[in-house]
Coordinates of C-alpha atoms and ligand atoms in Angstrom, one line a residue:
X1 CA 115.9 92.0 74.7
X2 CA 112.5 90.5 74.1
X3 CA 112.5 86.8 73.5
X4 CA 109.8 84.3 72.5
X5 CA 110.5 80.8 74.0
X6 CA 108.3 78.2 72.5
X7 CA 107.0 75.1 74.2
X8 CA 107.9 75.7 77.9
X9 CA 104.8 73.5 78.6
X10 CA 103.5 70.6 76.4
X11 CA 99.8 70.8 75.4
X12 CA 99.1 68.1 78.0
X13 CA 100.7 70.1 80.7
X14 CA 98.7 73.2 79.6
X15 CA 95.5 71.1 79.7
X16 CA 96.3 69.8 83.1
X17 CA 97.0 73.3 84.5
X18 CA 93.8 74.7 82.9
X19 CA 91.8 71.9 84.5
X20 CA 93.2 72.8 88.0
X21 CA 92.5 76.5 87.4
X22 CA 88.8 75.8 86.7
X23 CA 88.1 75.1 90.3
X24 CA 90.4 77.7 91.7
X25 CA 89.1 80.9 93.4
X26 CA 90.0 84.1 91.4
X27 CA 90.4 87.5 93.1
X28 CA 90.7 91.1 91.9
X29 CA 94.0 91.6 90.2
X30 CA 94.4 95.1 91.8
X31 CA 95.4 93.4 95.1
X32 CA 99.0 92.9 93.9
X33 CA 99.8 96.3 92.4
X34 CA 100.7 99.8 93.6
X35 CA 98.7 102.9 93.2
X36 CA 99.4 103.7 89.5
X37 CA 98.8 100.1 88.5
X38 CA 95.5 99.9 90.3
X39 CA 94.1 102.7 88.3
X40 CA 94.6 100.9 85.0
X41 CA 94.4 97.3 86.0
X42 CA 91.2 95.3 85.5
X43 CA 91.6 91.5 85.6
X44 CA 91.4 88.5 87.9
X45 CA 94.3 86.7 89.6
X46 CA 94.8 83.7 91.9
X47 CA 95.7 85.1 95.3
X48 CA 99.5 85.1 95.9
X49 CA 99.2 82.5 98.6
X50 CA 96.6 80.3 96.9
X51 CA 97.7 76.6 97.4
X52 CA 96.6 75.6 93.9
X53 CA 98.5 78.5 92.5
X54 CA 101.7 77.7 94.4
X55 CA 101.6 74.0 93.4
X56 CA 101.2 75.0 89.7
X57 CA 103.7 77.8 90.0
X58 CA 106.3 75.5 91.4
X59 CA 105.6 73.0 88.6
X60 CA 106.3 75.7 86.0
X61 CA 109.5 76.8 87.9
X62 CA 110.8 73.2 87.9
X63 CA 110.5 73.2 84.1
X64 CA 112.1 76.6 83.7
X65 CA 115.2 75.9 85.7
X66 CA 116.2 73.1 83.3
X67 CA 115.2 75.0 80.1
X68 CA 118.5 75.8 78.2
X69 CA 117.1 78.7 76.2
X70 CA 115.4 80.3 79.2
X71 CA 118.6 79.9 81.3
X72 CA 120.8 81.4 78.5
X73 CA 118.5 84.4 78.1
X74 CA 117.6 85.1 81.7
X75 CA 120.7 84.1 83.6
X76 CA 118.3 83.8 86.6
X77 CA 119.2 84.4 90.2
X78 CA 115.8 84.6 91.9
X79 CA 112.2 84.2 90.9
X80 CA 108.9 85.5 92.1
X81 CA 107.0 82.2 91.9
X82 CA 104.6 82.2 88.9
X83 CA 101.2 83.8 89.5
X84 CA 98.1 83.3 87.3
X85 CA 95.7 85.8 85.7
X86 CA 92.5 85.8 83.7
X87 CA 91.0 88.5 81.5
X88 CA 87.5 88.3 80.1
X89 CA 84.4 90.5 79.4
X90 CA 86.5 93.5 78.3
X91 CA 89.1 93.3 81.1
X92 CA 92.4 94.8 80.3
X93 CA 95.6 96.3 81.9
X94 CA 96.6 99.8 80.7
X95 CA 100.2 101.0 80.2
X96 CA 102.4 100.6 83.2
X97 CA 105.9 99.6 84.3
X98 CA 106.2 96.7 86.8
X99 CA 107.3 97.6 90.3
X100 CA 111.1 97.4 90.6
X101 CA 111.2 95.5 93.8
X102 CA 108.9 92.6 94.8
X103 CA 108.8 90.5 98.0
X104 CA 108.5 86.8 97.4
X105 CA 105.1 86.0 98.9
X106 CA 105.3 84.1 102.3
X107 CA 108.9 85.1 102.8
X108 CA 110.9 88.2 103.8
X109 CA 113.0 87.9 100.7
X110 CA 112.9 90.7 98.1
X111 CA 114.1 90.7 94.6
X112 CA 114.8 93.3 91.9
X113 CA 112.6 92.7 88.8
X114 CA 114.9 92.5 85.8
X115 CA 112.8 90.4 83.5
X116 CA 109.0 90.0 83.2
X117 CA 107.7 86.8 81.8
X118 CA 104.2 85.8 80.5
X119 CA 103.4 82.2 79.9
X120 CA 100.3 81.8 77.7
X121 CA 97.8 79.1 78.8
X122 CA 95.0 79.8 76.3
X123 CA 95.3 79.4 72.5
X124 CA 95.1 82.7 70.4
X125 CA 91.9 81.5 68.8
X126 CA 90.1 81.1 72.1
X127 CA 89.8 84.8 72.7
X128 CA 89.7 88.1 70.9
X129 CA 92.0 91.0 72.0
X130 CA 94.2 90.4 75.0
X131 CA 97.5 91.2 73.1
X132 CA 100.4 92.0 75.3
X133 CA 101.9 95.3 73.9
X134 CA 105.4 96.0 74.9
X135 CA 106.8 99.5 74.1
X136 CA 110.5 100.0 73.8
X137 CA 112.9 102.2 71.8
X138 CA 112.1 100.2 68.6
X139 CA 108.4 100.9 68.9
X140 CA 105.4 98.8 70.1
X141 CA 105.6 95.0 69.9
X142 CA 102.4 92.9 69.9
X143 CA 102.5 89.5 71.5
X144 CA 99.8 86.8 71.5
X145 CA 101.4 83.3 71.7
X146 CA 100.3 79.7 71.5
X147 CA 99.4 78.0 74.8
X148 CA 102.6 76.7 76.4
X149 CA 104.9 79.5 75.0
X150 CA 106.6 82.2 77.0
X151 CA 107.6 85.8 76.3
X152 CA 110.4 87.4 78.3
X153 CA 111.1 91.1 78.2
X154 CA 112.9 93.7 80.4
X155 CA 110.8 94.7 83.4
X156 CA 111.8 98.3 82.7
X157 CA 109.6 98.3 79.5
X158 CA 106.2 100.1 79.4
X159 CA 103.6 97.5 78.6
X160 CA 99.8 96.8 78.6
X161 CA 97.3 94.1 77.9
X162 CA 94.5 95.0 75.4
X163 CA 90.9 94.4 76.4
X164 CA 89.6 90.8 75.9
X165 CA 86.4 91.1 74.0
X166 CA 85.5 87.4 73.5
X167 CA 86.4 84.4 75.5
X168 CA 89.0 84.4 78.3
X169 CA 92.8 84.9 78.2
X170 CA 94.6 82.9 80.9
X171 CA 98.3 83.3 81.6
X172 CA 100.9 82.7 84.2
X173 CA 103.3 85.6 84.9
X174 CA 106.3 86.0 87.0
X175 CA 109.5 88.1 87.5
X176 CA 113.2 87.1 87.5
X177 CA 116.1 88.8 89.1
X178 CA 119.0 88.1 86.8
X179 CA 122.6 87.6 87.9
X180 CA 123.3 90.3 85.2
X181 CA 121.1 93.4 85.9
X182 CA 122.0 95.2 82.7
X183 CA 119.9 94.2 79.7
X184 CA 122.5 95.1 77.1
X185 CA 125.2 93.0 78.8
X186 CA 122.7 90.1 79.3
X187 CA 121.8 90.3 75.6
X188 CA 125.5 90.1 74.6
X189 CA 126.0 87.1 76.8
X190 CA 122.9 85.4 75.4
X191 CA 124.1 86.0 71.8
X192 CA 127.6 84.8 72.5
X193 CA 126.3 81.7 74.3
X194 CA 123.9 80.8 71.4
X195 CA 126.6 81.2 68.8
X196 CA 129.0 79.0 70.9
X197 CA 126.2 76.3 71.2
X198 CA 125.6 76.4 67.5
X199 CA 129.3 76.2 66.6
X200 CA 129.8 73.3 69.1
X201 CA 127.1 71.3 67.2
X202 CA 128.8 72.2 63.9
X203 CA 132.5 71.7 64.6
X204 CA 132.7 70.2 68.1
X205 CA 135.0 71.5 70.9
X206 CA 137.9 72.9 69.0
X207 CA 140.6 74.8 71.0
X208 CA 139.1 78.1 69.7
X209 CA 135.7 77.1 70.9
X210 CA 137.0 76.2 74.3
X211 CA 138.7 79.7 74.3
X212 CA 135.3 81.4 73.4
X213 CA 133.6 79.4 76.1
X214 CA 136.2 80.7 78.6
X215 CA 135.6 84.2 77.3
X216 CA 131.9 83.8 78.0
X217 CA 132.5 82.7 81.5
X218 CA 135.1 85.4 82.2
X219 CA 132.6 88.1 81.1
X220 CA 129.9 86.5 83.2
X221 CA 132.3 86.4 86.2
X222 CA 132.9 90.2 85.7
X223 CA 129.2 91.1 85.3
X224 CA 127.4 88.7 87.6
X225 CA 126.1 89.9 90.9
X226 CA 125.1 87.2 93.5
Ligands
NI1 NI1 102.9 94.3 84.0

């Protein structure tokens, strides 16, 4: 499932993070990928252990872990802390699939990448190109979101970033290991949860709704891996 989650960050939070990024030191994005990725990746990134990057990444994580829609869709278990990238002057990232296992920088912990997330930090009219293209069995999906919005998609998807031909595209990106590895099961849980939430607002906690909530948790209990 691909999901657009609006307004993870307010415009003020975006402006503040952008301000901090101006004085940060960018490095070649090829430092964080494997052999196939390095052949097609042309962009800049904050180094994984950059202190500014870690502070801003943790700030984003603190907002994510209390965001109801994100939690419902991702059912997160572990995160690779958010990193930051910049594309300008024709930079791009050709078709690739994100590596399946990543080590959390500065630790010996590894996680399985179930979900890839991109959080946009520049407005669509600040740059030309730079669309994130995600290819799945339904075709190719083009994503270019307002600053502060996030796209979440299965890490198993083939994807690319089109060349940025004017201005700069700045994003934060990270991976999530979900408690539910299987995308179709996670999608069913998300849809069930969203319908339960909507019904709760409409009719309150009727016995049937309590039963459905129990059903959600019993499915999650069967499918979750901790
Ligand atoms: Ni990628």
